[in-house]
Amino acid sequence: MRYDQTLNLWDFTLGGYKTKVTVPHTWNVDDEVMQHRGNAAYETAVFIGEEYKGKKAYLKFNAVYHTAKVYVNDIFAGEHSRSYYKRSKIR
């Protein structure tokens, strides 16, 4: 059985600047951080029911720009490090 869940609303943090965003998102549209070059963080919560315990789960990103490091429950799960990539999967 396959279950897909779309995660559109994310917490975006860049230094002391925090806001809710929908993805896809680019921070250079926000006046407060438009000139920033460097790291930022996107966070969201996902509920996975007990019926999926012990089964494989995949995170699929429909677009990743430049560099992305993914953590699940604060544990490093994978990364993407190239230019724009249309689809990225983290297992």
mmCIF file of N, CA, C and O in Angstrom:
data_model
loop_
_atom_site.group_PDB
_atom_site.id
_atom_site.type_symbol
_atom_site.label_atom_id
_atom_site.label_comp_id
_atom_site.label_asym_id
_atom_site.label_seq_id
_atom_site.Cartn_x
_atom_site.Cartn_y
_atom_site.Cartn_z
ATOM 1 N N MET A 1 0.847 -1.175 0.000
ATOM 2 C CA MET A 1 0.000 0.000 0.000
ATOM 3 C C MET A 1 0.891 1.236 0.000
ATOM 4 O O MET A 1 1.868 1.316 0.732
ATOM 5 N N ARG A 2 0.557 2.195 -0.817
ATOM 6 C CA ARG A 2 1.317 3.438 -0.910
ATOM 7 C C ARG A 2 0.465 4.577 -0.391
ATOM 8 O O ARG A 2 -0.726 4.680 -0.687
ATOM 9 N N TYR A 3 1.097 5.446 0.392
ATOM 10 C CA TYR A 3 0.417 6.607 0.932
ATOM 11 C C TYR A 3 1.282 7.826 0.662
ATOM 12 O O TYR A 3 2.453 7.854 1.026
ATOM 13 N N ASP A 4 0.736 8.824 -0.001
ATOM 14 C CA ASP A 4 1.454 10.066 -0.282
ATOM 15 C C ASP A 4 0.874 11.186 0.564
ATOM 16 O O ASP A 4 -0.347 11.291 0.714
ATOM 17 N N GLN A 5 1.749 12.013 1.101
ATOM 18 C CA GLN A 5 1.328 13.164 1.888
ATOM 19 C C GLN A 5 2.101 14.380 1.377
ATOM 20 O O GLN A 5 3.331 14.352 1.305
ATOM 21 N N THR A 6 1.388 15.420 0.986
ATOM 22 C CA THR A 6 2.021 16.636 0.504
ATOM 23 C C THR A 6 2.279 17.569 1.672
ATOM 24 O O THR A 6 1.393 17.809 2.485
ATOM 25 N N LEU A 7 3.503 18.077 1.753
ATOM 26 C CA LEU A 7 3.907 18.965 2.846
ATOM 27 C C LEU A 7 4.151 20.352 2.279
ATOM 28 O O LEU A 7 5.232 20.643 1.777
ATOM 29 N N ASN A 8 3.147 21.203 2.329
ATOM 30 C CA ASN A 8 3.264 22.522 1.722
ATOM 31 C C ASN A 8 3.641 23.626 2.694
ATOM 32 O O ASN A 8 4.269 24.594 2.305
ATOM 33 N N LEU A 9 3.260 23.527 3.954
ATOM 34 C CA LEU A 9 3.515 24.606 4.915
ATOM 35 C C LEU A 9 4.733 24.270 5.763
ATOM 36 O O LEU A 9 4.774 23.235 6.432
ATOM 37 N N TRP A 10 5.741 25.134 5.719
ATOM 38 C CA TRP A 10 7.012 24.909 6.407
ATOM 39 C C TRP A 10 7.365 26.117 7.266
ATOM 40 O O TRP A 10 6.998 27.246 6.957
ATOM 41 N N ASP A 11 8.129 25.884 8.337
ATOM 42 C CA ASP A 11 8.723 26.962 9.126
ATOM 43 C C ASP A 11 10.065 27.291 8.490
ATOM 44 O O ASP A 11 10.905 26.405 8.318
ATOM 45 N N PHE A 12 10.259 28.557 8.132
ATOM 46 C CA PHE A 12 11.497 29.000 7.506
ATOM 47 C C PHE A 12 12.265 29.864 8.498
ATOM 48 O O PHE A 12 11.711 30.790 9.086
ATOM 49 N N THR A 13 13.554 29.540 8.710
ATOM 50 C CA THR A 13 14.396 30.288 9.645
ATOM 51 C C THR A 13 15.699 30.656 8.964
ATOM 52 O O THR A 13 16.358 29.813 8.356
ATOM 53 N N LEU A 14 16.047 31.922 9.101
ATOM 54 C CA LEU A 14 17.308 32.413 8.564
ATOM 55 C C LEU A 14 17.833 33.430 9.576
ATOM 56 O O LEU A 14 17.283 34.514 9.702
ATOM 57 N N GLY A 15 18.835 33.028 10.346
ATOM 58 C CA GLY A 15 19.300 33.893 11.430
ATOM 59 C C GLY A 15 18.172 34.116 12.422
ATOM 60 O O GLY A 15 17.527 33.176 12.856
ATOM 61 N N GLY A 16 17.870 35.357 12.740
ATOM 62 C CA GLY A 16 16.773 35.676 13.648
ATOM 63 C C GLY A 16 15.427 35.842 12.955
ATOM 64 O O GLY A 16 14.412 36.087 13.589
ATOM 65 N N TYR A 17 15.411 35.711 11.646
ATOM 66 C CA TYR A 17 14.182 35.868 10.860
ATOM 67 C C TYR A 17 13.453 34.538 10.780
ATOM 68 O O TYR A 17 14.021 33.528 10.379
ATOM 69 N N LYS A 18 12.169 34.527 11.164
ATOM 70 C CA LYS A 18 11.355 33.312 11.121
ATOM 71 C C LYS A 18 9.994 33.641 10.535
ATOM 72 O O LYS A 18 9.403 34.666 10.842
ATOM 73 N N THR A 19 9.504 32.730 9.691
ATOM 74 C CA THR A 19 8.188 32.916 9.105
ATOM 75 C C THR A 19 7.672 31.576 8.596
ATOM 76 O O THR A 19 8.426 30.616 8.467
ATOM 77 N N LYS A 20 6.387 31.495 8.319
ATOM 78 C CA LYS A 20 5.789 30.319 7.681
ATOM 79 C C LYS A 20 5.806 30.554 6.177
ATOM 80 O O LYS A 20 5.535 31.650 5.708
ATOM 81 N N VAL A 21 6.159 29.516 5.422
ATOM 82 C CA VAL A 21 6.191 29.630 3.970
ATOM 83 C C VAL A 21 5.556 28.402 3.338
ATOM 84 O O VAL A 21 5.464 27.351 3.958
ATOM 85 N N THR A 22 5.132 28.572 2.115
ATOM 86 C CA THR A 22 4.701 27.434 1.316
ATOM 87 C C THR A 22 5.825 27.123 0.329
ATOM 88 O O THR A 22 6.611 28.002 -0.028
ATOM 89 N N VAL A 23 5.928 25.884 -0.063
ATOM 90 C CA VAL A 23 6.961 25.500 -1.018
ATOM 91 C C VAL A 23 6.327 25.206 -2.369
ATOM 92 O O VAL A 23 5.186 24.760 -2.412
ATOM 93 N N PRO A 24 7.026 25.480 -3.438
ATOM 94 C CA PRO A 24 8.402 25.947 -3.482
ATOM 95 C C PRO A 24 8.526 27.374 -2.959
ATOM 96 O O PRO A 24 7.595 28.166 -3.049
ATOM 97 N N HIS A 25 9.711 27.688 -2.411
ATOM 98 C CA HIS A 25 9.964 28.988 -1.805
ATOM 99 C C HIS A 25 11.396 29.409 -2.078
ATOM 100 O O HIS A 25 12.288 28.574 -2.152
ATOM 101 N N THR A 26 11.605 30.674 -2.232
ATOM 102 C CA THR A 26 12.955 31.224 -2.310
ATOM 103 C C THR A 26 13.004 32.456 -1.423
ATOM 104 O O THR A 26 12.097 33.282 -1.466
ATOM 105 N N TRP A 27 14.034 32.547 -0.591
ATOM 106 C CA TRP A 27 14.044 33.641 0.372
ATOM 107 C C TRP A 27 14.377 34.987 -0.248
ATOM 108 O O TRP A 27 14.150 36.008 0.363
ATOM 109 N N ASN A 28 14.891 35.029 -1.470
ATOM 110 C CA ASN A 28 15.212 36.337 -2.024
ATOM 111 C C ASN A 28 13.985 37.133 -2.460
ATOM 112 O O ASN A 28 14.115 38.197 -3.041
ATOM 113 N N VAL A 29 12.794 36.641 -2.167
ATOM 114 C CA VAL A 29 11.579 37.422 -2.388
ATOM 115 C C VAL A 29 11.140 38.127 -1.107
ATOM 116 O O VAL A 29 10.226 38.936 -1.138
ATOM 117 N N ASP A 30 11.778 37.818 0.029
ATOM 118 C CA ASP A 30 11.454 38.454 1.310
ATOM 119 C C ASP A 30 12.416 39.613 1.551
ATOM 120 O O ASP A 30 13.628 39.407 1.641
ATOM 121 N N ASP A 31 11.904 40.830 1.648
ATOM 122 C CA ASP A 31 12.751 42.013 1.802
ATOM 123 C C ASP A 31 13.736 41.898 2.957
ATOM 124 O O ASP A 31 14.871 42.347 2.853
ATOM 125 N N GLU A 32 13.316 41.282 4.070
ATOM 126 C CA GLU A 32 14.159 41.213 5.264
ATOM 127 C C GLU A 32 15.431 40.395 5.067
ATOM 128 O O GLU A 32 16.421 40.600 5.742
ATOM 129 N N VAL A 33 15.412 39.437 4.165
ATOM 130 C CA VAL A 33 16.561 38.541 3.980
ATOM 131 C C VAL A 33 17.006 38.426 2.523
ATOM 132 O O VAL A 33 17.788 37.545 2.177
ATOM 133 N N MET A 34 16.542 39.320 1.699
ATOM 134 C CA MET A 34 16.787 39.252 0.261
ATOM 135 C C MET A 34 18.278 39.157 -0.083
ATOM 136 O O MET A 34 18.661 38.438 -1.000
ATOM 137 N N GLN A 35 19.130 39.834 0.638
ATOM 138 C CA GLN A 35 20.556 39.889 0.308
ATOM 139 C C GLN A 35 21.375 38.779 0.972
ATOM 140 O O GLN A 35 22.581 38.697 0.771
ATOM 141 N N HIS A 36 20.742 37.930 1.765
ATOM 142 C CA HIS A 36 21.464 36.886 2.497
ATOM 143 C C HIS A 36 22.082 35.868 1.546
ATOM 144 O O HIS A 36 21.473 35.437 0.579
ATOM 145 N N ARG A 37 23.303 35.465 1.854
ATOM 146 C CA ARG A 37 23.967 34.366 1.163
ATOM 147 C C ARG A 37 24.457 33.421 2.247
ATOM 148 O O ARG A 37 25.161 33.825 3.165
ATOM 149 N N GLY A 38 24.077 32.181 2.184
ATOM 150 C CA GLY A 38 24.490 31.220 3.201
ATOM 151 C C GLY A 38 23.374 30.254 3.524
ATOM 152 O O GLY A 38 22.504 29.994 2.702
ATOM 153 N N ASN A 39 23.393 29.729 4.741
ATOM 154 C CA ASN A 39 22.450 28.685 5.150
ATOM 155 C C ASN A 39 21.143 29.243 5.675
ATOM 156 O O ASN A 39 21.099 30.335 6.227
ATOM 157 N N ALA A 40 20.117 28.444 5.524
ATOM 158 C CA ALA A 40 18.799 28.718 6.089
ATOM 159 C C ALA A 40 18.197 27.363 6.448
ATOM 160 O O ALA A 40 18.747 26.319 6.099
ATOM 161 N N ALA A 41 17.070 27.355 7.152
ATOM 162 C CA ALA A 41 16.445 26.085 7.548
ATOM 163 C C ALA A 41 14.954 26.102 7.222
ATOM 164 O O ALA A 41 14.277 27.108 7.401
ATOM 165 N N TYR A 42 14.489 24.979 6.743
ATOM 166 C CA TYR A 42 13.060 24.730 6.537
ATOM 167 C C TYR A 42 12.705 23.537 7.409
ATOM 168 O O TYR A 42 13.369 22.508 7.349
ATOM 169 N N GLU A 43 11.645 23.673 8.213
ATOM 170 C CA GLU A 43 11.229 22.577 9.094
ATOM 171 C C GLU A 43 9.733 22.368 8.986
ATOM 172 O O GLU A 43 8.971 23.313 8.800
ATOM 173 N N THR A 44 9.326 21.120 9.128
ATOM 174 C CA THR A 44 7.910 20.784 9.165
ATOM 175 C C THR A 44 7.735 19.510 9.981
ATOM 176 O O THR A 44 8.704 18.817 10.288
ATOM 177 N N ALA A 45 6.511 19.214 10.336
ATOM 178 C CA ALA A 45 6.200 18.002 11.104
ATOM 179 C C ALA A 45 5.355 17.078 10.239
ATOM 180 O O ALA A 45 4.511 17.530 9.467
ATOM 181 N N VAL A 46 5.620 15.795 10.390
ATOM 182 C CA VAL A 46 4.881 14.776 9.652
ATOM 183 C C VAL A 46 4.403 13.730 10.650
ATOM 184 O O VAL A 46 5.180 13.268 11.487
ATOM 185 N N PHE A 47 3.140 13.363 10.568
ATOM 186 C CA PHE A 47 2.625 12.282 11.399
ATOM 187 C C PHE A 47 2.560 11.026 10.546
ATOM 188 O O PHE A 47 1.970 11.007 9.470
ATOM 189 N N ILE A 48 3.217 9.978 11.024
ATOM 190 C CA ILE A 48 3.178 8.678 10.350
ATOM 191 C C ILE A 48 2.525 7.693 11.310
ATOM 192 O O ILE A 48 3.028 7.476 12.410
ATOM 193 N N GLY A 49 1.414 7.135 10.898
ATOM 194 C CA GLY A 49 0.616 6.267 11.761
ATOM 195 C C GLY A 49 1.285 4.947 12.105
ATOM 196 O O GLY A 49 2.216 4.492 11.430
ATOM 197 N N GLU A 50 0.809 4.321 13.146
ATOM 198 C CA GLU A 50 1.343 3.031 13.622
ATOM 199 C C GLU A 50 1.292 1.942 12.551
ATOM 200 O O GLU A 50 2.111 1.042 12.548
ATOM 201 N N GLU A 51 0.343 2.046 11.627
ATOM 202 C CA GLU A 51 0.220 1.008 10.597
ATOM 203 C C GLU A 51 1.436 0.977 9.665
ATOM 204 O O GLU A 51 1.635 0.022 8.913
ATOM 205 N N TYR A 52 2.279 1.998 9.720
ATOM 206 C CA TYR A 52 3.484 2.047 8.893
ATOM 207 C C TYR A 52 4.744 1.671 9.669
ATOM 208 O O TYR A 52 5.831 1.667 9.109
ATOM 209 N N LYS A 53 4.608 1.326 10.918
ATOM 210 C CA LYS A 53 5.762 0.966 11.732
ATOM 211 C C LYS A 53 6.479 -0.236 11.123
ATOM 212 O O LYS A 53 5.862 -1.221 10.742
ATOM 213 N N GLY A 54 7.817 -0.118 11.003
ATOM 214 C CA GLY A 54 8.621 -1.198 10.446
ATOM 215 C C GLY A 54 8.659 -1.231 8.929
ATOM 216 O O GLY A 54 9.291 -2.109 8.348
ATOM 217 N N LYS A 55 7.995 -0.280 8.268
ATOM 218 C CA LYS A 55 7.980 -0.239 6.808
ATOM 219 C C LYS A 55 8.894 0.877 6.314
ATOM 220 O O LYS A 55 9.235 1.787 7.056
ATOM 221 N N LYS A 56 9.297 0.810 5.056
ATOM 222 C CA LYS A 56 10.140 1.838 4.459
ATOM 223 C C LYS A 56 9.341 3.114 4.245
ATOM 224 O O LYS A 56 8.166 3.072 3.887
ATOM 225 N N ALA A 57 10.030 4.231 4.430
ATOM 226 C CA ALA A 57 9.427 5.537 4.156
ATOM 227 C C ALA A 57 10.383 6.328 3.269
ATOM 228 O O ALA A 57 11.602 6.218 3.402
ATOM 229 N N TYR A 58 9.850 7.091 2.357
ATOM 230 C CA TYR A 58 10.643 7.901 1.448
ATOM 231 C C TYR A 58 10.195 9.343 1.552
ATOM 232 O O TYR A 58 9.001 9.624 1.654
ATOM 233 N N LEU A 59 11.150 10.252 1.511
ATOM 234 C CA LEU A 59 10.858 11.671 1.380
ATOM 235 C C LEU A 59 11.202 12.054 -0.047
ATOM 236 O O LEU A 59 12.316 11.818 -0.503
ATOM 237 N N LYS A 60 10.246 12.606 -0.758
ATOM 238 C CA LYS A 60 10.485 12.996 -2.146
ATOM 239 C C LYS A 60 10.318 14.512 -2.253
ATOM 240 O O LYS A 60 9.289 15.054 -1.877
ATOM 241 N N PHE A 61 11.352 15.167 -2.736
ATOM 242 C CA PHE A 61 11.316 16.608 -2.927
ATOM 243 C C PHE A 61 11.163 16.875 -4.418
ATOM 244 O O PHE A 61 11.959 16.399 -5.216
ATOM 245 N N ASN A 62 10.146 17.624 -4.792
ATOM 246 C CA ASN A 62 9.913 17.885 -6.207
ATOM 247 C C ASN A 62 10.878 18.913 -6.781
ATOM 248 O O ASN A 62 10.989 19.036 -7.989
ATOM 249 N N ALA A 63 11.558 19.653 -5.935
ATOM 250 C CA ALA A 63 12.575 20.590 -6.403
ATOM 251 C C ALA A 63 13.510 20.915 -5.250
ATOM 252 O O ALA A 63 13.068 21.170 -4.135
ATOM 253 N N VAL A 64 14.804 20.884 -5.541
ATOM 254 C CA VAL A 64 15.828 21.252 -4.560
ATOM 255 C C VAL A 64 16.807 22.151 -5.287
ATOM 256 O O VAL A 64 17.248 21.813 -6.383
ATOM 257 N N TYR A 65 17.146 23.273 -4.688
ATOM 258 C CA TYR A 65 18.111 24.153 -5.324
ATOM 259 C C TYR A 65 19.425 24.114 -4.575
ATOM 260 O O TYR A 65 19.466 24.311 -3.371
ATOM 261 N N HIS A 66 20.475 23.835 -5.275
ATOM 262 C CA HIS A 66 21.865 23.845 -4.831
ATOM 263 C C HIS A 66 22.160 22.820 -3.748
ATOM 264 O O HIS A 66 22.624 21.753 -4.045
ATOM 265 N N THR A 67 21.943 23.108 -2.483
ATOM 266 C CA THR A 67 22.363 22.206 -1.424
ATOM 267 C C THR A 67 21.235 21.994 -0.425
ATOM 268 O O THR A 67 20.635 22.951 0.030
ATOM 269 N N ALA A 68 20.982 20.748 -0.087
ATOM 270 C CA ALA A 68 19.977 20.431 0.928
ATOM 271 C C ALA A 68 20.498 19.288 1.788
ATOM 272 O O ALA A 68 20.971 18.282 1.269
ATOM 273 N N LYS A 69 20.449 19.472 3.088
ATOM 274 C CA LYS A 69 20.754 18.403 4.034
ATOM 275 C C LYS A 69 19.466 18.117 4.783
ATOM 276 O O LYS A 69 18.830 19.023 5.297
ATOM 277 N N VAL A 70 19.089 16.842 4.852
ATOM 278 C CA VAL A 70 17.811 16.447 5.432
ATOM 279 C C VAL A 70 18.051 15.679 6.719
ATOM 280 O O VAL A 70 18.870 14.758 6.768
ATOM 281 N N TYR A 71 17.314 16.080 7.759
ATOM 282 C CA TYR A 71 17.366 15.416 9.056
ATOM 283 C C TYR A 71 15.963 14.942 9.410
ATOM 284 O O TYR A 71 14.991 15.648 9.177
ATOM 285 N N VAL A 72 15.878 13.749 9.961
ATOM 286 C CA VAL A 72 14.612 13.211 10.457
ATOM 287 C C VAL A 72 14.809 12.940 11.941
ATOM 288 O O VAL A 72 15.707 12.178 12.324
ATOM 289 N N ASN A 73 14.002 13.592 12.770
ATOM 290 C CA ASN A 73 14.152 13.486 14.226
ATOM 291 C C ASN A 73 15.590 13.782 14.651
ATOM 292 O O ASN A 73 16.178 13.086 15.466
ATOM 293 N N ASP A 74 16.158 14.833 14.065
ATOM 294 C CA ASP A 74 17.521 15.301 14.357
ATOM 295 C C ASP A 74 18.614 14.316 13.948
ATOM 296 O O ASP A 74 19.753 14.438 14.363
ATOM 297 N N ILE A 75 18.291 13.317 13.126
ATOM 298 C CA ILE A 75 19.277 12.357 12.628
ATOM 299 C C ILE A 75 19.458 12.608 11.132
ATOM 300 O O ILE A 75 18.487 12.664 10.376
ATOM 301 N N PHE A 76 20.710 12.762 10.703
ATOM 302 C CA PHE A 76 20.996 13.023 9.302
ATOM 303 C C PHE A 76 20.469 11.881 8.436
ATOM 304 O O PHE A 76 20.769 10.720 8.677
ATOM 305 N N ALA A 77 19.663 12.228 7.397
ATOM 306 C CA ALA A 77 19.051 11.208 6.548
ATOM 307 C C ALA A 77 19.585 11.224 5.124
ATOM 308 O O ALA A 77 19.459 10.238 4.406
ATOM 309 N N GLY A 78 20.168 12.332 4.685
ATOM 310 C CA GLY A 78 20.690 12.392 3.328
ATOM 311 C C GLY A 78 20.873 13.819 2.879
ATOM 312 O O GLY A 78 20.540 14.756 3.590
ATOM 313 N N GLU A 79 21.436 13.960 1.672
ATOM 314 C CA GLU A 79 21.670 15.307 1.163
ATOM 315 C C GLU A 79 21.659 15.339 -0.350
ATOM 316 O O GLU A 79 21.769 14.311 -1.018
ATOM 317 N N HIS A 80 21.516 16.528 -0.871
ATOM 318 C CA HIS A 80 21.603 16.819 -2.298
ATOM 319 C C HIS A 80 22.569 17.986 -2.422
ATOM 320 O O HIS A 80 22.427 18.991 -1.737
ATOM 321 N N SER A 81 23.582 17.854 -3.276
ATOM 322 C CA SER A 81 24.570 18.914 -3.394
ATOM 323 C C SER A 81 25.005 19.060 -4.845
ATOM 324 O O SER A 81 25.993 18.486 -5.266
ATOM 325 N N ARG A 82 24.238 19.756 -5.588
ATOM 326 C CA ARG A 82 24.528 20.105 -6.980
ATOM 327 C C ARG A 82 23.702 21.336 -7.286
ATOM 328 O O ARG A 82 23.098 21.932 -6.413
ATOM 329 N N SER A 83 23.631 21.668 -8.531
ATOM 330 C CA SER A 83 22.738 22.754 -8.900
ATOM 331 C C SER A 83 21.295 22.251 -8.839
ATOM 332 O O SER A 83 21.037 21.126 -8.437
ATOM 333 N N TYR A 84 20.365 23.065 -9.273
ATOM 334 C CA TYR A 84 18.936 22.739 -9.234
ATOM 335 C C TYR A 84 18.685 21.318 -9.708
ATOM 336 O O TYR A 84 19.205 20.870 -10.715
ATOM 337 N N TYR A 85 17.885 20.597 -8.964
ATOM 338 C CA TYR A 85 17.531 19.222 -9.316
ATOM 339 C C TYR A 85 16.033 19.083 -9.159
ATOM 340 O O TYR A 85 15.490 19.393 -8.101
ATOM 341 N N LYS A 86 15.367 18.621 -10.184
ATOM 342 C CA LYS A 86 13.911 18.597 -10.177
ATOM 343 C C LYS A 86 13.323 17.616 -9.174
ATOM 344 O O LYS A 86 12.354 17.918 -8.512
ATOM 345 N N ARG A 87 13.897 16.450 -9.033
ATOM 346 C CA ARG A 87 13.352 15.473 -8.086
ATOM 347 C C ARG A 87 14.483 14.899 -7.235
ATOM 348 O O ARG A 87 15.492 14.482 -7.745
ATOM 349 N N SER A 88 14.267 14.882 -5.930
ATOM 350 C CA SER A 88 15.242 14.305 -5.010
ATOM 351 C C SER A 88 14.519 13.355 -4.075
ATOM 352 O O SER A 88 13.453 13.675 -3.581
ATOM 353 N N LYS A 89 15.112 12.191 -3.833
ATOM 354 C CA LYS A 89 14.544 11.223 -2.898
ATOM 355 C C LYS A 89 15.521 10.978 -1.783
ATOM 356 O O LYS A 89 16.705 10.840 -2.001
ATOM 357 N N ILE A 90 15.018 10.950 -0.572
ATOM 358 C CA ILE A 90 15.789 10.589 0.601
ATOM 359 C C ILE A 90 15.132 9.330 1.145
ATOM 360 O O ILE A 90 13.936 9.297 1.387
ATOM 361 N N ARG A 91 15.901 8.265 1.347
ATOM 362 C CA ARG A 91 15.341 7.008 1.858
ATOM 363 C C ARG A 91 15.632 6.857 3.323
ATOM 364 O O ARG A 91 16.631 7.211 3.814
#
